[in-house]
CSV table of C-alpha atoms in Angstrom, one decimal:
chain,number,residue,atom,x,y,z
L,1,MET,CA,-33.0,-18.9,-40.6
L,2,PRO,CA,-30.7,-17.8,-43.0
L,3,THR,CA,-28.0,-19.9,-43.0
L,4,ALA,CA,-25.2,-17.0,-41.9
L,5,ASP,CA,-27.5,-16.7,-39.3
L,6,ILE,CA,-27.0,-20.1,-38.6
L,7,GLU,CA,-22.8,-21.0,-39.0
L,8,THR,CA,-22.5,-17.0,-36.7
L,9,LEU,CA,-24.3,-18.6,-34.3
L,10,ALA,CA,-22.6,-22.4,-34.4
L,11,ARG,CA,-19.6,-19.9,-33.5
L,12,ARG,CA,-20.0,-17.8,-30.9
L,13,GLU,CA,-18.2,-17.9,-27.6
L,14,ALA,CA,-19.3,-19.9,-25.1
L,15,VAL,CA,-19.7,-18.8,-21.9
L,16,GLY,CA,-16.6,-18.9,-19.8
L,17,PRO,CA,-15.8,-19.2,-15.4
L,18,PRO,CA,-16.6,-15.4,-14.8
L,19,ALA,CA,-20.2,-15.3,-15.3
L,20,VAL,CA,-21.0,-18.7,-14.5
L,21,GLY,CA,-18.7,-18.0,-10.3
L,22,SER,CA,-17.7,-20.0,-7.8
L,23,HIS,CA,-20.7,-22.0,-7.3
L,24,GLU,CA,-23.9,-23.8,-10.0
L,25,LEU,CA,-25.0,-21.7,-12.3
L,26,PRO,CA,-29.1,-22.7,-11.7
L,27,VAL,CA,-30.5,-22.7,-16.8
L,28,LEU,CA,-34.3,-22.4,-16.9
L,29,ARG,CA,-34.8,-23.7,-20.6
L,30,VAL,CA,-37.4,-22.0,-22.1
L,31,GLY,CA,-39.4,-21.8,-26.1
L,32,ALA,CA,-40.2,-19.1,-28.1
L,33,ALA,CA,-43.1,-16.8,-25.5
L,34,GLU,CA,-46.8,-18.6,-25.9
L,35,LYS,CA,-50.0,-16.5,-24.3
L,36,ALA,CA,-50.2,-18.8,-20.6
L,37,ASP,CA,-53.2,-20.7,-20.0
L,38,GLU,CA,-53.5,-21.3,-16.2
L,39,GLY,CA,-54.6,-18.0,-15.2
L,40,GLY,CA,-52.8,-16.3,-13.4
L,41,ASP,CA,-50.3,-13.2,-13.0
L,42,ARG,CA,-48.9,-13.6,-16.1
L,43,ASP,CA,-50.1,-13.2,-19.6
L,44,TRP,CA,-46.8,-14.9,-21.1
L,45,THR,CA,-44.9,-17.9,-20.8
L,46,GLY,CA,-41.9,-18.3,-21.9
L,47,PHE,CA,-39.6,-16.2,-24.5
L,48,SER,CA,-39.7,-12.7,-27.0
L,49,THR,CA,-38.1,-9.6,-28.1
L,50,GLN,CA,-41.2,-8.9,-28.1
L,51,LEU,CA,-42.3,-8.0,-24.5
L,52,THR,CA,-41.6,-5.3,-22.1
L,53,PRO,CA,-39.4,-6.3,-19.7
L,54,GLY,CA,-42.3,-6.5,-17.2
L,55,GLN,CA,-43.9,-8.8,-20.1
L,56,LEU,CA,-40.8,-11.3,-19.9
L,57,GLN,CA,-40.3,-10.7,-16.2
L,58,ALA,CA,-43.5,-12.5,-15.0
L,59,ALA,CA,-43.3,-15.0,-17.8
L,60,LEU,CA,-40.1,-15.9,-17.2
L,61,SER,CA,-40.2,-15.5,-13.1
L,62,GLY,CA,-42.3,-19.6,-12.2
L,63,TRP,CA,-43.8,-21.8,-12.5
L,64,TRP,CA,-40.9,-24.3,-12.7
L,65,ARG,CA,-40.7,-27.8,-11.4
L,66,CYS,CA,-36.4,-27.6,-10.0
L,67,ASP,CA,-35.0,-27.5,-6.1
L,68,PRO,CA,-36.1,-24.0,-5.4
L,69,GLU,CA,-33.6,-24.5,-2.7
L,70,ARG,CA,-30.4,-24.5,-5.2
L,71,VAL,CA,-31.4,-21.7,-7.1
L,72,VAL,CA,-32.2,-18.7,-3.9
L,73,ARG,CA,-29.0,-20.0,-3.7
L,74,ALA,CA,-26.9,-19.1,-6.6
L,75,GLY,CA,-29.4,-15.8,-6.7
L,76,LEU,CA,-29.8,-15.4,-10.4
L,77,MET,CA,-30.7,-18.4,-13.1
L,78,ALA,CA,-29.7,-18.0,-16.7
L,79,VAL,CA,-32.5,-18.4,-18.8
L,80,THR,CA,-31.6,-19.5,-23.1
L,81,ILE,CA,-33.0,-20.5,-26.1
L,82,GLY,CA,-31.5,-24.3,-27.3
L,83,GLN,CA,-28.4,-23.2,-26.3
L,84,TYR,CA,-28.7,-19.5,-26.1
L,85,VAL,CA,-28.8,-16.6,-22.9
L,86,VAL,CA,-31.8,-15.2,-24.0
L,87,ALA,CA,-32.5,-13.4,-20.3
L,88,VAL,CA,-30.7,-13.0,-17.3
L,89,LEU,CA,-32.6,-13.1,-13.7
L,90,THR,CA,-31.2,-11.6,-10.2
L,91,GLY,CA,-31.4,-10.7,-6.5
L,92,ILE,CA,-33.2,-14.3,-5.9
L,93,ASP,CA,-33.7,-14.0,-2.6
L,94,GLY,CA,-36.8,-16.4,-2.1
L,95,TYR,CA,-40.2,-18.1,-4.0
L,96,ASP,CA,-43.6,-18.7,-3.4
L,97,GLY,CA,-44.6,-22.7,-4.2
L,98,ARG,CA,-47.8,-24.0,-5.4
L,99,GLY,CA,-47.5,-27.5,-3.7
L,100,ASP,CA,-47.5,-29.8,-6.9
L,101,GLY,CA,-43.9,-29.0,-7.9
L,102,ARG,CA,-43.8,-25.8,-9.3
L,103,TYR,CA,-42.2,-22.7,-8.5
L,104,ARG,CA,-42.6,-19.2,-9.2
L,105,PHE,CA,-39.0,-16.9,-7.9
L,106,HIS,CA,-38.1,-13.3,-6.0
L,107,GLY,CA,-35.9,-11.2,-7.9
L,108,THR,CA,-35.0,-8.7,-10.3
L,109,LEU,CA,-34.9,-9.1,-14.8
L,110,ALA,CA,-31.3,-8.3,-14.6
L,111,GLY,CA,-31.0,-8.8,-18.6
L,112,SER,CA,-32.0,-9.7,-22.0
L,113,VAL,CA,-31.0,-9.7,-26.0
L,114,THR,CA,-33.2,-7.6,-27.9
L,115,GLU,CA,-31.4,-9.9,-31.3
L,116,LEU,CA,-29.6,-12.9,-30.5
L,117,VAL,CA,-27.3,-13.2,-33.5
L,118,THR,CA,-25.8,-9.5,-34.2
L,119,PRO,CA,-26.5,-9.5,-30.2
L,120,GLN,CA,-27.5,-7.0,-29.1
L,121,GLN,CA,-28.8,-6.2,-24.8
L,122,TRP,CA,-30.3,-5.0,-22.8
L,123,VAL,CA,-29.2,-5.0,-19.6
L,124,ASN,CA,-30.6,-3.0,-16.6
L,125,PRO,CA,-28.4,-1.2,-15.2
L,126,ASP,CA,-29.3,-0.5,-11.2
L,127,ALA,CA,-30.1,-4.7,-10.7
L,128,PRO,CA,-27.6,-6.5,-8.6
L,129,GLY,CA,-25.9,-8.8,-11.0
L,130,ALA,CA,-26.3,-6.3,-13.7
L,131,ASP,CA,-22.5,-6.8,-14.4
L,132,ARG,CA,-23.0,-11.2,-14.0
L,133,ALA,CA,-25.9,-10.8,-16.7
L,134,ARG,CA,-24.1,-9.1,-20.0
L,135,LEU,CA,-21.5,-11.9,-19.0
L,136,LEU,CA,-23.9,-14.5,-20.1
L,137,LEU,CA,-26.5,-12.7,-22.0
L,138,GLY,CA,-25.8,-13.9,-26.2
L,139,ARG,CA,-23.1,-16.3,-25.2
L,140,ARG,CA,-23.4,-20.4,-25.9
L,141,LEU,CA,-24.7,-22.5,-22.6
L,142,GLU,CA,-24.7,-26.3,-22.9
L,143,SER,CA,-27.2,-27.5,-20.2
L,144,GLU,CA,-28.8,-31.0,-19.7
L,145,SER,CA,-31.5,-31.8,-17.2
L,146,GLY,CA,-35.5,-34.0,-17.5
L,147,GLY,CA,-37.1,-30.9,-16.6
L,148,PRO,CA,-37.2,-26.9,-17.1
L,149,VAL,CA,-34.0,-25.5,-14.6
L,150,ALA,CA,-30.3,-27.9,-15.4
L,151,TYR,CA,-27.9,-27.1,-13.3
L,152,VAL,CA,-24.5,-25.9,-14.5
L,153,ARG,CA,-20.9,-26.8,-12.0
L,154,PRO,CA,-17.9,-23.8,-11.9
L,155,GLY,CA,-15.6,-25.7,-14.9
L,156,GLY,CA,-18.7,-27.8,-16.8
């Protein structure tokens, strides 16, 4: 990655309180998209700007180790690579479990970045929470967890 791009990202604005909301914000921390090896209902896992919105929604909706009730209570999930929000799932109103502590969520891909450095984003205007997705996409959001899902509380 060019030094200028790294410097641009280092100066990126952090997610502010209106985007975090008044309750905790679940954050799914993923890597670059890879072919899914589970043989299920998705071809990919992780994030890539090359995936279609349908592929991206399937790649990000599950199967993740987490507390599913906390995610449903929030109703949305920010998706990050490193410290940057690259996608937002909203309208999360349920989940499926497969008995091994991993869950898949029922929701909508509200938006994603199509280019992180500049930044450019795609937002589904019909998705619930599209305005909140706009507040999150492309911004820095620090989170820590021993698993793929972290929970950011209002005020840090």
